[in-house]
Amino acid sequence: MKDVLFEGDDGAKFGISKEKVHSDMHDKPKKKLVPKFNIILFEGTDTIKFGMMSEEIQSILKVKPECSKSLIGYDEEYYSGICRVLYEPNKNDISICAEIEFYKPVKVFLDGVQLMGKPIKEVADFFKSRFEDYSYDIITRHRSAKYGIGFSGTDNPHRKDIVQIVDISRVGFREAYQKAYDEKYSSEEISKEREYECIFCKATYISGDPNIKCPKCNSFLLPKV
């Protein structure tokens, strides 16, 4: 087998066997690739689209999700270190993608601007200039309901005030979900205690508040099935 010829900075040529080149390539540690997603408003992303079924999303992400049910019984899947996908039933009662929450360190772009991990004030200013209905409150956080996009971070003083979550949803989905939630639960049922798990530190807590946040890292909690 012929050697591979290389040329040094001084113009001198030297040879390395193909076996050595092949070996060195395999010996080098592989860098972990960080998933990247480009948001397409009203559609989803450049890869994951609203209306997709679980099998389609799994084939894109190449990850087996943790499956659970939302508070009103909708299917939801957690793809470790990437995102959470919330489904809704279509007219044939088939679960299709309606909302996606992306988690740091995934990179999420909107109009070429990378949102994840950036200072919250910087992204909030971008949203204010981009979305005329931008709003903020302690429950929905930073959001544009008209365009179905939002983001949140943490107010924990021990962590940087940066964007930790970027979410997108089918326009109107959150309103429909809230209506279904209100119809399903009475005020007594809403206060019923259940177990929640933090999406970041994985700590678990028992609470009757569906909007509970993790006492340790001030991140969002998901109900455990």
mmCIF file of C-alpha atoms in Angstrom:
data_model
loop_
_atom_site.group_PDB
_atom_site.id
_atom_site.type_symbol
_atom_site.label_atom_id
_atom_site.label_comp_id
_atom_site.label_asym_id
_atom_site.label_seq_id
_atom_site.Cartn_x
_atom_site.Cartn_y
_atom_site.Cartn_z
ATOM 1 C CA MET A 1 0.000 0.000 0.000
ATOM 2 C CA LYS A 2 1.475 3.378 -0.991
ATOM 3 C CA ASP A 3 2.394 6.017 1.556
ATOM 4 C CA VAL A 4 0.511 9.298 1.777
ATOM 5 C CA LEU A 5 2.772 12.254 0.919
ATOM 6 C CA PHE A 6 2.633 15.498 2.875
ATOM 7 C CA GLU A 7 4.528 18.723 2.334
ATOM 8 C CA GLY A 8 6.019 20.604 5.286
ATOM 9 C CA ASP A 9 6.186 24.365 5.767
ATOM 10 C CA ASP A 10 9.736 24.339 4.374
ATOM 11 C CA GLY A 11 8.680 22.514 1.239
ATOM 12 C CA ALA A 12 10.214 19.223 2.300
ATOM 13 C CA LYS A 13 8.171 16.126 1.504
ATOM 14 C CA PHE A 14 7.719 13.236 3.885
ATOM 15 C CA GLY A 15 5.682 10.082 3.885
ATOM 16 C CA ILE A 16 3.227 8.524 6.321
ATOM 17 C CA SER A 17 1.643 5.192 5.714
ATOM 18 C CA LYS A 18 -2.074 5.056 5.021
ATOM 19 C CA GLU A 19 -2.378 2.641 7.944
ATOM 20 C CA LYS A 20 -0.882 5.278 10.263
ATOM 21 C CA VAL A 21 -3.177 8.032 8.951
ATOM 22 C CA HIS A 22 -6.196 5.771 9.365
ATOM 23 C CA SER A 23 -5.117 4.830 12.881
ATOM 24 C CA ASP A 24 -4.544 8.444 13.955
ATOM 25 C CA MET A 25 -7.959 9.481 12.656
ATOM 26 C CA HIS A 26 -9.642 6.858 14.798
ATOM 27 C CA ASP A 27 -7.505 7.583 17.866
ATOM 28 C CA LYS A 28 -8.595 11.224 18.061
ATOM 29 C CA PRO A 29 -11.481 11.804 20.483
ATOM 30 C CA LYS A 30 -14.664 12.743 18.698
ATOM 31 C CA LYS A 31 -16.281 16.032 19.633
ATOM 32 C CA LYS A 32 -19.866 15.782 20.792
ATOM 33 C CA LEU A 33 -22.032 17.515 18.223
ATOM 34 C CA VAL A 34 -24.471 20.075 19.603
ATOM 35 C CA PRO A 35 -27.840 19.903 17.818
ATOM 36 C CA LYS A 36 -28.839 23.047 15.939
ATOM 37 C CA PHE A 37 -32.352 24.096 14.979
ATOM 38 C CA ASN A 38 -33.572 26.987 12.849
ATOM 39 C CA ILE A 39 -37.016 28.195 13.863
ATOM 40 C CA ILE A 40 -39.557 28.688 11.104
ATOM 41 C CA LEU A 41 -42.457 30.592 12.610
ATOM 42 C CA PHE A 42 -45.876 28.904 12.297
ATOM 43 C CA GLU A 43 -44.210 25.690 10.998
ATOM 44 C CA GLY A 44 -41.750 24.469 13.626
ATOM 45 C CA THR A 45 -38.080 24.227 12.679
ATOM 46 C CA ASP A 46 -36.062 23.353 9.609
ATOM 47 C CA THR A 47 -36.263 19.672 10.651
ATOM 48 C CA ILE A 48 -39.071 19.149 13.185
ATOM 49 C CA LYS A 49 -42.475 20.352 12.003
ATOM 50 C CA PHE A 50 -45.795 20.810 13.766
ATOM 51 C CA GLY A 51 -48.055 17.941 12.777
ATOM 52 C CA MET A 52 -45.290 15.309 12.800
ATOM 53 C CA MET A 53 -45.817 12.025 14.626
ATOM 54 C CA SER A 54 -43.460 10.602 17.234
ATOM 55 C CA GLU A 55 -41.839 8.131 14.839
ATOM 56 C CA GLU A 56 -40.898 10.939 12.458
ATOM 57 C CA ILE A 57 -39.330 13.023 15.226
ATOM 58 C CA GLN A 58 -37.413 10.050 16.628
ATOM 59 C CA SER A 59 -35.957 9.351 13.189
ATOM 60 C CA ILE A 60 -34.730 12.968 13.028
ATOM 61 C CA LEU A 61 -33.274 13.224 16.534
ATOM 62 C CA LYS A 62 -31.887 9.664 16.640
ATOM 63 C CA VAL A 63 -32.782 9.476 20.343
ATOM 64 C CA LYS A 64 -35.219 7.254 22.196
ATOM 65 C CA PRO A 65 -37.455 9.564 24.259
ATOM 66 C CA GLU A 66 -38.856 9.239 27.758
ATOM 67 C CA CYS A 67 -42.622 9.138 27.316
ATOM 68 C CA SER A 68 -45.255 10.515 29.675
ATOM 69 C CA LYS A 69 -48.673 12.162 29.738
ATOM 70 C CA SER A 70 -49.444 15.831 30.288
ATOM 71 C CA LEU A 71 -51.916 17.001 32.938
ATOM 72 C CA ILE A 72 -54.797 16.660 30.470
ATOM 73 C CA GLY A 73 -53.644 13.328 29.067
ATOM 74 C CA TYR A 74 -51.800 14.498 25.947
ATOM 75 C CA ASP A 75 -48.702 12.558 24.940
ATOM 76 C CA GLU A 76 -45.381 14.206 25.674
ATOM 77 C CA GLU A 77 -41.819 13.050 25.101
ATOM 78 C CA TYR A 78 -38.544 14.183 26.645
ATOM 79 C CA TYR A 79 -35.462 13.827 24.454
ATOM 80 C CA SER A 80 -32.614 14.010 26.960
ATOM 81 C CA GLY A 81 -30.479 17.106 26.574
ATOM 82 C CA ILE A 82 -32.380 18.260 23.483
ATOM 83 C CA CYS A 83 -36.059 19.027 23.886
ATOM 84 C CA ARG A 84 -39.520 18.143 25.123
ATOM 85 C CA VAL A 85 -42.254 17.550 22.554
ATOM 86 C CA LEU A 86 -45.917 17.959 23.456
ATOM 87 C CA TYR A 87 -48.490 16.345 21.191
ATOM 88 C CA GLU A 88 -52.181 16.913 20.546
ATOM 89 C CA PRO A 89 -54.709 14.540 18.963
ATOM 90 C CA ASN A 90 -55.724 15.283 15.387
ATOM 91 C CA LYS A 91 -59.200 14.609 13.929
ATOM 92 C CA ASN A 92 -58.287 10.909 13.634
ATOM 93 C CA ASP A 93 -57.152 10.854 17.278
ATOM 94 C CA ILE A 94 -53.497 10.452 16.235
ATOM 95 C CA SER A 95 -50.973 12.340 18.352
ATOM 96 C CA ILE A 96 -49.140 15.008 16.369
ATOM 97 C CA CYS A 97 -46.511 17.551 17.408
ATOM 98 C CA ALA A 98 -47.977 20.823 18.709
ATOM 99 C CA GLU A 99 -45.239 22.299 20.888
ATOM 100 C CA ILE A 100 -41.468 21.939 21.274
ATOM 101 C CA GLU A 101 -39.339 23.127 24.198
ATOM 102 C CA PHE A 102 -35.617 23.213 23.451
ATOM 103 C CA TYR A 103 -33.095 23.070 26.274
ATOM 104 C CA LYS A 104 -29.576 24.417 26.646
ATOM 105 C CA PRO A 105 -26.961 23.500 25.287
ATOM 106 C CA VAL A 106 -28.937 22.978 22.051
ATOM 107 C CA LYS A 107 -28.450 25.915 19.685
ATOM 108 C CA VAL A 108 -31.656 27.549 18.464
ATOM 109 C CA PHE A 109 -31.697 30.216 15.757
ATOM 110 C CA LEU A 110 -34.377 32.702 14.737
ATOM 111 C CA ASP A 111 -33.695 34.917 11.725
ATOM 112 C CA GLY A 112 -30.051 33.889 11.988
ATOM 113 C CA VAL A 113 -29.813 34.967 15.650
ATOM 114 C CA GLN A 114 -28.707 32.294 18.139
ATOM 115 C CA LEU A 115 -30.974 32.519 21.217
ATOM 116 C CA MET A 116 -29.906 29.784 23.622
ATOM 117 C CA GLY A 117 -27.446 30.682 26.357
ATOM 118 C CA LYS A 118 -27.568 34.393 25.548
ATOM 119 C CA PRO A 119 -28.281 37.024 28.255
ATOM 120 C CA ILE A 120 -32.023 37.257 28.870
ATOM 121 C CA LYS A 121 -32.030 41.048 28.450
ATOM 122 C CA GLU A 122 -30.353 40.735 25.040
ATOM 123 C CA VAL A 123 -32.910 38.216 23.781
ATOM 124 C CA ALA A 124 -35.797 40.169 25.346
ATOM 125 C CA ASP A 125 -34.699 43.283 23.438
ATOM 126 C CA PHE A 126 -34.554 41.215 20.244
ATOM 127 C CA PHE A 127 -38.092 39.906 20.865
ATOM 128 C CA LYS A 128 -39.386 43.419 21.543
ATOM 129 C CA SER A 129 -38.063 44.605 18.185
ATOM 130 C CA ARG A 130 -39.222 41.471 16.347
ATOM 131 C CA PHE A 131 -42.700 40.825 17.820
ATOM 132 C CA GLU A 132 -45.239 43.580 18.330
ATOM 133 C CA ASP A 133 -47.145 41.525 20.926
ATOM 134 C CA TYR A 134 -44.119 40.631 23.067
ATOM 135 C CA SER A 135 -45.075 40.262 26.723
ATOM 136 C CA TYR A 136 -43.673 38.950 29.997
ATOM 137 C CA ASP A 137 -45.258 37.506 33.101
ATOM 138 C CA ILE A 138 -44.146 35.089 35.789
ATOM 139 C CA ILE A 139 -46.180 32.176 34.362
ATOM 140 C CA THR A 140 -45.728 32.361 30.576
ATOM 141 C CA ARG A 141 -42.373 34.189 30.866
ATOM 142 C CA HIS A 142 -41.135 36.004 27.724
ATOM 143 C CA ARG A 143 -43.564 35.315 24.911
ATOM 144 C CA SER A 144 -45.243 36.228 21.645
ATOM 145 C CA ALA A 145 -48.624 34.494 21.545
ATOM 146 C CA LYS A 146 -49.298 35.752 18.021
ATOM 147 C CA TYR A 147 -46.223 33.975 16.638
ATOM 148 C CA GLY A 148 -46.184 31.013 19.030
ATOM 149 C CA ILE A 149 -42.686 31.503 20.435
ATOM 150 C CA GLY A 150 -41.192 32.190 23.853
ATOM 151 C CA PHE A 151 -38.170 31.729 26.067
ATOM 152 C CA SER A 152 -37.234 31.587 29.735
ATOM 153 C CA GLY A 153 -34.204 31.332 31.962
ATOM 154 C CA THR A 154 -33.602 31.339 35.676
ATOM 155 C CA ASP A 155 -33.619 33.958 38.404
ATOM 156 C CA ASN A 156 -31.332 31.831 40.575
ATOM 157 C CA PRO A 157 -28.536 34.147 41.823
ATOM 158 C CA HIS A 158 -26.048 31.271 41.659
ATOM 159 C CA ARG A 159 -26.543 30.825 37.906
ATOM 160 C CA LYS A 160 -26.103 33.261 35.057
ATOM 161 C CA ASP A 161 -29.258 35.051 33.966
ATOM 162 C CA ILE A 162 -29.279 33.456 30.526
ATOM 163 C CA VAL A 163 -31.797 31.783 28.229
ATOM 164 C CA GLN A 164 -32.211 28.142 29.246
ATOM 165 C CA ILE A 165 -35.373 27.239 27.322
ATOM 166 C CA VAL A 166 -36.763 28.277 23.924
ATOM 167 C CA ASP A 167 -40.254 27.045 23.074
ATOM 168 C CA ILE A 168 -42.358 27.146 19.934
ATOM 169 C CA SER A 169 -45.939 26.020 19.490
ATOM 170 C CA ARG A 170 -48.672 25.812 16.932
ATOM 171 C CA VAL A 171 -50.492 29.140 17.037
ATOM 172 C CA GLY A 172 -53.588 28.708 19.189
ATOM 173 C CA PHE A 173 -52.362 25.504 20.808
ATOM 174 C CA ARG A 174 -51.667 26.993 24.227
ATOM 175 C CA GLU A 175 -55.109 28.580 24.361
ATOM 176 C CA ALA A 176 -56.731 25.273 23.341
ATOM 177 C CA TYR A 177 -54.651 23.404 25.915
ATOM 178 C CA GLN A 178 -55.628 25.836 28.672
ATOM 179 C CA LYS A 179 -59.306 25.484 27.748
ATOM 180 C CA ALA A 180 -59.068 21.686 27.854
ATOM 181 C CA TYR A 181 -57.243 21.949 31.179
ATOM 182 C CA ASP A 182 -59.942 24.166 32.676
ATOM 183 C CA GLU A 183 -62.666 21.805 31.459
ATOM 184 C CA LYS A 184 -60.937 18.721 32.829
ATOM 185 C CA TYR A 185 -60.084 19.947 36.313
ATOM 186 C CA SER A 186 -62.146 21.549 39.019
ATOM 187 C CA SER A 187 -60.399 23.824 41.512
ATOM 188 C CA GLU A 188 -60.259 20.896 43.970
ATOM 189 C CA GLU A 189 -58.645 18.600 41.405
ATOM 190 C CA ILE A 190 -56.096 21.246 40.368
ATOM 191 C CA SER A 191 -54.790 21.427 43.921
ATOM 192 C CA LYS A 192 -54.368 17.656 44.140
ATOM 193 C CA GLU A 193 -50.758 16.824 44.953
ATOM 194 C CA ARG A 194 -48.612 14.914 42.475
ATOM 195 C CA GLU A 195 -44.940 14.202 41.828
ATOM 196 C CA TYR A 196 -42.831 16.493 39.624
ATOM 197 C CA GLU A 197 -39.290 16.160 38.259
ATOM 198 C CA CYS A 198 -36.847 18.954 37.387
ATOM 199 C CA ILE A 199 -35.843 18.962 33.707
ATOM 200 C CA PHE A 200 -32.270 19.931 34.608
ATOM 201 C CA CYS A 201 -31.132 18.504 37.978
ATOM 202 C CA LYS A 202 -33.703 15.643 37.980
ATOM 203 C CA ALA A 203 -34.723 16.353 41.595
ATOM 204 C CA THR A 204 -38.298 15.286 42.414
ATOM 205 C CA TYR A 205 -40.919 17.078 44.508
ATOM 206 C CA ILE A 206 -44.513 16.577 45.626
ATOM 207 C CA SER A 207 -46.759 19.595 45.079
ATOM 208 C CA GLY A 208 -50.324 20.638 44.345
ATOM 209 C CA ASP A 209 -49.128 23.597 42.277
ATOM 210 C CA PRO A 210 -48.900 22.735 38.534
ATOM 211 C CA ASN A 211 -46.641 25.784 38.016
ATOM 212 C CA ILE A 212 -44.061 24.734 40.609
ATOM 213 C CA LYS A 213 -40.397 25.478 39.872
ATOM 214 C CA CYS A 214 -37.372 23.604 41.199
ATOM 215 C CA PRO A 215 -36.285 24.999 44.614
ATOM 216 C CA LYS A 216 -32.677 24.005 43.863
ATOM 217 C CA CYS A 217 -32.099 25.535 40.419
ATOM 218 C CA ASN A 218 -35.331 27.477 39.820
ATOM 219 C CA SER A 219 -35.994 25.539 36.603
ATOM 220 C CA PHE A 220 -39.243 24.085 35.299
ATOM 221 C CA LEU A 221 -40.654 20.815 36.612
ATOM 222 C CA LEU A 222 -42.540 18.201 34.630
ATOM 223 C CA PRO A 223 -45.197 15.937 36.148
ATOM 224 C CA LYS A 224 -44.161 12.312 36.550
ATOM 225 C CA VAL A 225 -46.523 9.592 35.406
#
